[in-house]
PDB file of C-alpha atoms in Angstrom:
ATOM      1  CA  UNK L   1     -22.408   8.910  31.432  1.00  0.00           C
ATOM      2  CA  UNK L   2     -20.865  12.350  31.180  1.00  0.00           C
ATOM      3  CA  UNK L   3     -18.749  13.827  28.440  1.00  0.00           C
ATOM      4  CA  UNK L   4     -19.114  15.322  25.044  1.00  0.00           C
ATOM      5  CA  UNK L   5     -20.927  13.805  22.121  1.00  0.00           C
ATOM      6  CA  UNK L   6     -19.280  14.429  18.771  1.00  0.00           C
ATOM      7  CA  UNK L   7     -20.640  13.485  15.389  1.00  0.00           C
ATOM      8  CA  UNK L   8     -19.320  13.940  11.875  1.00  0.00           C
ATOM      9  CA  UNK L   9     -22.839  13.870  10.507  1.00  0.00           C
ATOM     10  CA  UNK L  10     -24.491  17.292  10.258  1.00  0.00           C
ATOM     11  CA  UNK L  11     -28.270  17.684  10.575  1.00  0.00           C
ATOM     12  CA  UNK L  12     -29.989  16.056   7.617  1.00  0.00           C
ATOM     13  CA  UNK L  13     -31.148  19.432   6.289  1.00  0.00           C
ATOM     14  CA  UNK L  14     -27.561  20.498   5.550  1.00  0.00           C
ATOM     15  CA  UNK L  15     -26.120  19.254   2.276  1.00  0.00           C
ATOM     16  CA  UNK L  16     -22.355  18.904   2.477  1.00  0.00           C
ATOM     17  CA  UNK L  17     -20.849  20.053  -0.802  1.00  0.00           C
ATOM     18  CA  UNK L  18     -17.146  19.963  -1.587  1.00  0.00           C
ATOM     19  CA  UNK L  19     -15.396  21.437  -4.580  1.00  0.00           C
ATOM     20  CA  UNK L  20     -12.378  19.614  -6.009  1.00  0.00           C
ATOM     21  CA  UNK L  21     -10.678  22.184  -8.258  1.00  0.00           C
ATOM     22  CA  UNK L  22      -7.842  21.570 -10.669  1.00  0.00           C
ATOM     23  CA  UNK L  23      -6.673  21.733 -14.229  1.00  0.00           C
ATOM     24  CA  UNK L  24      -6.942  17.940 -14.706  1.00  0.00           C
ATOM     25  CA  UNK L  25      -4.855  18.019 -17.880  1.00  0.00           C
ATOM     26  CA  UNK L  26      -5.322  15.082 -18.144  1.00  0.00           C
ATOM     27  CA  UNK L  27      -7.243  13.538 -15.248  1.00  0.00           C
ATOM     28  CA  UNK L  28      -5.242  10.707 -13.680  1.00  0.00           C
ATOM     29  CA  UNK L  29      -6.114   7.732 -11.512  1.00  0.00           C
ATOM     30  CA  UNK L  30      -4.785   9.778  -8.591  1.00  0.00           C
ATOM     31  CA  UNK L  31      -7.430  12.434  -9.264  1.00  0.00           C
ATOM     32  CA  UNK L  32     -10.092   9.740  -9.533  1.00  0.00           C
ATOM     33  CA  UNK L  33      -8.977   8.231  -6.237  1.00  0.00           C
ATOM     34  CA  UNK L  34      -9.532  11.570  -4.487  1.00  0.00           C
ATOM     35  CA  UNK L  35     -12.906  12.034  -6.230  1.00  0.00           C
ATOM     36  CA  UNK L  36     -14.118   8.549  -5.261  1.00  0.00           C
ATOM     37  CA  UNK L  37     -13.066   8.960  -1.649  1.00  0.00           C
ATOM     38  CA  UNK L  38     -14.574  12.451  -1.425  1.00  0.00           C
ATOM     39  CA  UNK L  39     -17.851  11.076  -2.812  1.00  0.00           C
ATOM     40  CA  UNK L  40     -18.084   8.819   0.253  1.00  0.00           C
ATOM     41  CA  UNK L  41     -17.531  11.741   2.641  1.00  0.00           C
ATOM     42  CA  UNK L  42     -19.735  14.420   1.082  1.00  0.00           C
ATOM     43  CA  UNK L  43     -23.294  14.538  -0.205  1.00  0.00           C
ATOM     44  CA  UNK L  44     -22.216  16.380  -3.337  1.00  0.00           C
ATOM     45  CA  UNK L  45     -18.820  16.603  -5.015  1.00  0.00           C
ATOM     46  CA  UNK L  46     -18.222  19.147  -7.740  1.00  0.00           C
ATOM     47  CA  UNK L  47     -15.081  18.608  -9.782  1.00  0.00           C
ATOM     48  CA  UNK L  48     -14.239  22.107 -10.940  1.00  0.00           C
ATOM     49  CA  UNK L  49     -12.106  22.134 -14.064  1.00  0.00           C
ATOM     50  CA  UNK L  50     -10.301  25.445 -13.824  1.00  0.00           C
ATOM     51  CA  UNK L  51      -9.331  27.736 -16.643  1.00  0.00           C
ATOM     52  CA  UNK L  52      -5.741  28.777 -15.953  1.00  0.00           C
ATOM     53  CA  UNK L  53      -4.296  31.265 -18.408  1.00  0.00           C
ATOM     54  CA  UNK L  54      -0.789  30.627 -17.021  1.00  0.00           C
ATOM     55  CA  UNK L  55      -0.769  27.042 -18.305  1.00  0.00           C
ATOM     56  CA  UNK L  56      -0.709  25.734 -21.842  1.00  0.00           C
ATOM     57  CA  UNK L  57      -3.117  22.779 -21.580  1.00  0.00           C
ATOM     58  CA  UNK L  58      -2.938  19.770 -23.848  1.00  0.00           C
ATOM     59  CA  UNK L  59      -6.717  19.338 -23.738  1.00  0.00           C
ATOM     60  CA  UNK L  60      -9.427  21.998 -23.958  1.00  0.00           C
ATOM     61  CA  UNK L  61     -11.687  22.717 -20.985  1.00  0.00           C
ATOM     62  CA  UNK L  62     -14.514  20.858 -22.712  1.00  0.00           C
ATOM     63  CA  UNK L  63     -12.297  17.830 -23.402  1.00  0.00           C
ATOM     64  CA  UNK L  64     -11.079  17.695 -19.787  1.00  0.00           C
ATOM     65  CA  UNK L  65     -14.643  17.985 -18.533  1.00  0.00           C
ATOM     66  CA  UNK L  66     -15.770  15.145 -20.781  1.00  0.00           C
ATOM     67  CA  UNK L  67     -12.832  12.923 -19.763  1.00  0.00           C
ATOM     68  CA  UNK L  68     -13.714  13.360 -16.093  1.00  0.00           C
ATOM     69  CA  UNK L  69     -17.439  12.861 -16.703  1.00  0.00           C
ATOM     70  CA  UNK L  70     -16.692   9.568 -18.469  1.00  0.00           C
ATOM     71  CA  UNK L  71     -14.583   8.496 -15.493  1.00  0.00           C
ATOM     72  CA  UNK L  72     -17.145   9.297 -12.769  1.00  0.00           C
ATOM     73  CA  UNK L  73     -20.332   8.167 -14.501  1.00  0.00           C
ATOM     74  CA  UNK L  74     -20.941   5.575 -11.744  1.00  0.00           C
ATOM     75  CA  UNK L  75     -20.702   8.140  -8.930  1.00  0.00           C
ATOM     76  CA  UNK L  76     -24.202   9.600  -8.566  1.00  0.00           C
ATOM     77  CA  UNK L  77     -23.205  12.461  -6.281  1.00  0.00           C
ATOM     78  CA  UNK L  78     -20.359  13.786  -8.459  1.00  0.00           C
ATOM     79  CA  UNK L  79     -20.795  16.630 -10.933  1.00  0.00           C
ATOM     80  CA  UNK L  80     -18.208  18.094 -13.276  1.00  0.00           C
ATOM     81  CA  UNK L  81     -18.170  21.791 -14.076  1.00  0.00           C
ATOM     82  CA  UNK L  82     -15.856  24.367 -15.613  1.00  0.00           C
ATOM     83  CA  UNK L  83     -15.026  27.608 -13.848  1.00  0.00           C
ATOM     84  CA  UNK L  84     -12.755  30.608 -13.981  1.00  0.00           C
ATOM     85  CA  UNK L  85     -11.990  33.334 -11.520  1.00  0.00           C
ATOM     86  CA  UNK L  86     -11.578  33.119  -7.768  1.00  0.00           C
ATOM     87  CA  UNK L  87     -12.121  29.683  -6.289  1.00  0.00           C
ATOM     88  CA  UNK L  88     -13.788  31.049  -3.143  1.00  0.00           C
ATOM     89  CA  UNK L  89     -16.362  32.879  -5.276  1.00  0.00           C
ATOM     90  CA  UNK L  90     -17.065  29.679  -7.198  1.00  0.00           C
ATOM     91  CA  UNK L  91     -17.438  27.718  -3.931  1.00  0.00           C
ATOM     92  CA  UNK L  92     -19.921  30.275  -2.640  1.00  0.00           C
ATOM     93  CA  UNK L  93     -21.854  30.271  -5.935  1.00  0.00           C
ATOM     94  CA  UNK L  94     -22.162  26.464  -5.674  1.00  0.00           C
ATOM     95  CA  UNK L  95     -23.226  26.625  -1.982  1.00  0.00           C
ATOM     96  CA  UNK L  96     -20.097  24.674  -1.142  1.00  0.00           C
ATOM     97  CA  UNK L  97     -18.863  23.989   2.364  1.00  0.00           C
ATOM     98  CA  UNK L  98     -15.276  23.118   1.563  1.00  0.00           C
ATOM     99  CA  UNK L  99     -12.514  22.679  -0.978  1.00  0.00           C
ATOM    100  CA  UNK L 100     -10.617  19.438  -1.193  1.00  0.00           C
ATOM    101  CA  UNK L 101      -7.039  19.333  -2.433  1.00  0.00           C
ATOM    102  CA  UNK L 102      -4.828  16.342  -3.073  1.00  0.00           C
ATOM    103  CA  UNK L 103      -1.355  16.227  -1.550  1.00  0.00           C
ATOM    104  CA  UNK L 104       1.077  13.785  -3.123  1.00  0.00           C
ATOM    105  CA  UNK L 105       4.262  14.775  -1.358  1.00  0.00           C
ATOM    106  CA  UNK L 106       5.648  17.225   1.152  1.00  0.00           C
ATOM    107  CA  UNK L 107       6.665  19.425  -1.777  1.00  0.00           C
ATOM    108  CA  UNK L 108       2.952  19.980  -2.582  1.00  0.00           C
ATOM    109  CA  UNK L 109       2.173  21.082   0.955  1.00  0.00           C
ATOM    110  CA  UNK L 110       3.833  24.501   1.010  1.00  0.00           C
ATOM    111  CA  UNK L 111       2.034  25.752  -2.106  1.00  0.00           C
ATOM    112  CA  UNK L 112      -1.311  24.235  -1.082  1.00  0.00           C
ATOM    113  CA  UNK L 113      -0.981  25.589   2.461  1.00  0.00           C
ATOM    114  CA  UNK L 114      -0.361  29.124   1.175  1.00  0.00           C
ATOM    115  CA  UNK L 115      -3.316  28.818  -1.186  1.00  0.00           C
ATOM    116  CA  UNK L 116      -5.576  27.575   1.618  1.00  0.00           C
ATOM    117  CA  UNK L 117      -4.563  30.472   3.866  1.00  0.00           C
ATOM    118  CA  UNK L 118      -5.189  33.001   1.097  1.00  0.00           C
ATOM    119  CA  UNK L 119      -8.591  31.466   0.352  1.00  0.00           C
ATOM    120  CA  UNK L 120      -9.438  31.656   4.064  1.00  0.00           C
ATOM    121  CA  UNK L 121      -8.435  35.329   4.079  1.00  0.00           C
ATOM    122  CA  UNK L 122     -10.688  35.959   1.070  1.00  0.00           C
ATOM    123  CA  UNK L 123     -13.622  34.015   2.559  1.00  0.00           C
ATOM    124  CA  UNK L 124     -13.341  32.579   6.052  1.00  0.00           C
ATOM    125  CA  UNK L 125     -16.419  30.387   5.539  1.00  0.00           C
ATOM    126  CA  UNK L 126     -14.600  28.228   2.968  1.00  0.00           C
ATOM    127  CA  UNK L 127     -12.626  25.404   4.561  1.00  0.00           C
ATOM    128  CA  UNK L 128      -9.824  23.562   2.769  1.00  0.00           C
ATOM    129  CA  UNK L 129      -9.301  19.865   3.372  1.00  0.00           C
ATOM    130  CA  UNK L 130      -6.215  17.983   2.245  1.00  0.00           C
ATOM    131  CA  UNK L 131      -6.425  14.376   1.133  1.00  0.00           C
ATOM    132  CA  UNK L 132      -3.492  12.175   0.325  1.00  0.00           C
ATOM    133  CA  UNK L 133      -3.983   9.771  -2.578  1.00  0.00           C
ATOM    134  CA  UNK L 134      -3.337   6.101  -2.111  1.00  0.00           C
ATOM    135  CA  UNK L 135       0.376   5.337  -1.888  1.00  0.00           C
ATOM    136  CA  UNK L 136       0.263   3.722  -5.319  1.00  0.00           C
ATOM    137  CA  UNK L 137      -0.639   7.138  -6.803  1.00  0.00           C
ATOM    138  CA  UNK L 138       1.609   9.375  -4.698  1.00  0.00           C
ATOM    139  CA  UNK L 139       4.145   9.804  -7.528  1.00  0.00           C
ATOM    140  CA  UNK L 140       1.557  10.429 -10.226  1.00  0.00           C
ATOM    141  CA  UNK L 141       1.042  13.788 -11.916  1.00  0.00           C
ATOM    142  CA  UNK L 142      -0.641  14.953 -15.095  1.00  0.00           C
ATOM    143  CA  UNK L 143       2.663  16.395 -16.245  1.00  0.00           C
ATOM    144  CA  UNK L 144       4.426  13.029 -15.954  1.00  0.00           C
ATOM    145  CA  UNK L 145       1.574  11.217 -17.702  1.00  0.00           C
ATOM    146  CA  UNK L 146       1.756  13.641 -20.642  1.00  0.00           C
ATOM    147  CA  UNK L 147       5.515  13.250 -20.846  1.00  0.00           C
ATOM    148  CA  UNK L 148       5.360   9.455 -20.798  1.00  0.00           C
ATOM    149  CA  UNK L 149       2.600   9.441 -23.435  1.00  0.00           C
ATOM    150  CA  UNK L 150       4.471  11.877 -25.670  1.00  0.00           C
ATOM    151  CA  UNK L 151       7.533   9.615 -25.583  1.00  0.00           C
ATOM    152  CA  UNK L 152       5.560   6.507 -26.470  1.00  0.00           C
ATOM    153  CA  UNK L 153       5.329   5.013 -22.984  1.00  0.00           C
ATOM    154  CA  UNK L 154       2.445   2.959 -21.661  1.00  0.00           C
ATOM    155  CA  UNK L 155       0.168   5.113 -19.470  1.00  0.00           C
ATOM    156  CA  UNK L 156      -2.605   2.553 -19.012  1.00  0.00           C
ATOM    157  CA  UNK L 157      -1.744   2.047 -15.313  1.00  0.00           C
ATOM    158  CA  UNK L 158      -2.052   5.786 -14.634  1.00  0.00           C
ATOM    159  CA  UNK L 159      -5.236   6.859 -16.434  1.00  0.00           C
ATOM    160  CA  UNK L 160      -8.595   5.492 -17.538  1.00  0.00           C
ATOM    161  CA  UNK L 161      -8.996   3.898 -20.937  1.00  0.00           C
ATOM    162  CA  UNK L 162     -10.768   6.981 -22.320  1.00  0.00           C
ATOM    163  CA  UNK L 163      -7.930   9.250 -21.160  1.00  0.00           C
ATOM    164  CA  UNK L 164      -5.366   6.863 -22.650  1.00  0.00           C
ATOM    165  CA  UNK L 165      -7.229   6.953 -25.959  1.00  0.00           C
ATOM    166  CA  UNK L 166      -7.383  10.759 -25.862  1.00  0.00           C
ATOM    167  CA  UNK L 167      -3.630  10.896 -25.236  1.00  0.00           C
ATOM    168  CA  UNK L 168      -3.056   8.426 -28.056  1.00  0.00           C
ATOM    169  CA  UNK L 169      -5.171  10.567 -30.353  1.00  0.00           C
ATOM    170  CA  UNK L 170      -3.235  13.688 -29.367  1.00  0.00           C
ATOM    171  CA  UNK L 171       0.232  12.145 -29.613  1.00  0.00           C
ATOM    172  CA  UNK L 172      -0.484   9.589 -32.327  1.00  0.00           C
ATOM    173  CA  UNK L 173       0.980   6.137 -31.942  1.00  0.00           C
ATOM    174  CA  UNK L 174       3.346   7.442 -29.299  1.00  0.00           C
ATOM    175  CA  UNK L 175       0.807   6.789 -26.520  1.00  0.00           C
ATOM    176  CA  UNK L 176       0.504   3.056 -26.970  1.00  0.00           C
ATOM    177  CA  UNK L 177      -1.541   0.568 -24.943  1.00  0.00           C
TER     178      UNK L 177
END
């Protein structure tokens, strides 16, 4: 039999590490979907909660980290960390092989594509992979969840119970069950 043999599995001595960066303010079920699926594809997933001075977050870095940690406690190969600065430098520091980014809609693609190309220019060893969330989460964003919660809407279908409680605590009775 002639031909090429192709495998997705690297030699066992290579640990495949992916970084999933974002602000996660708050983490949604769409984020968790990407994390869970990435955990099946990589040996190690690091959810990197990014400090972004251009945004006014609802939750502190520590709160966002804790909310994600509570949501991924059952995933043994997922770590949650906080970082600032250039993503490619963080990936290298963590011995990462790739960055994973979620794409909800075509409108996300242009920005993410430009970011991936810039990251490649900064460090050509860092690959960017795009993952679409399940269709049931394709409309979901942290911004929309915060808006719904602030107006008293039910966000329980969009976030974990601990995130819902954190939103309820932040907005008072507005974020109901």
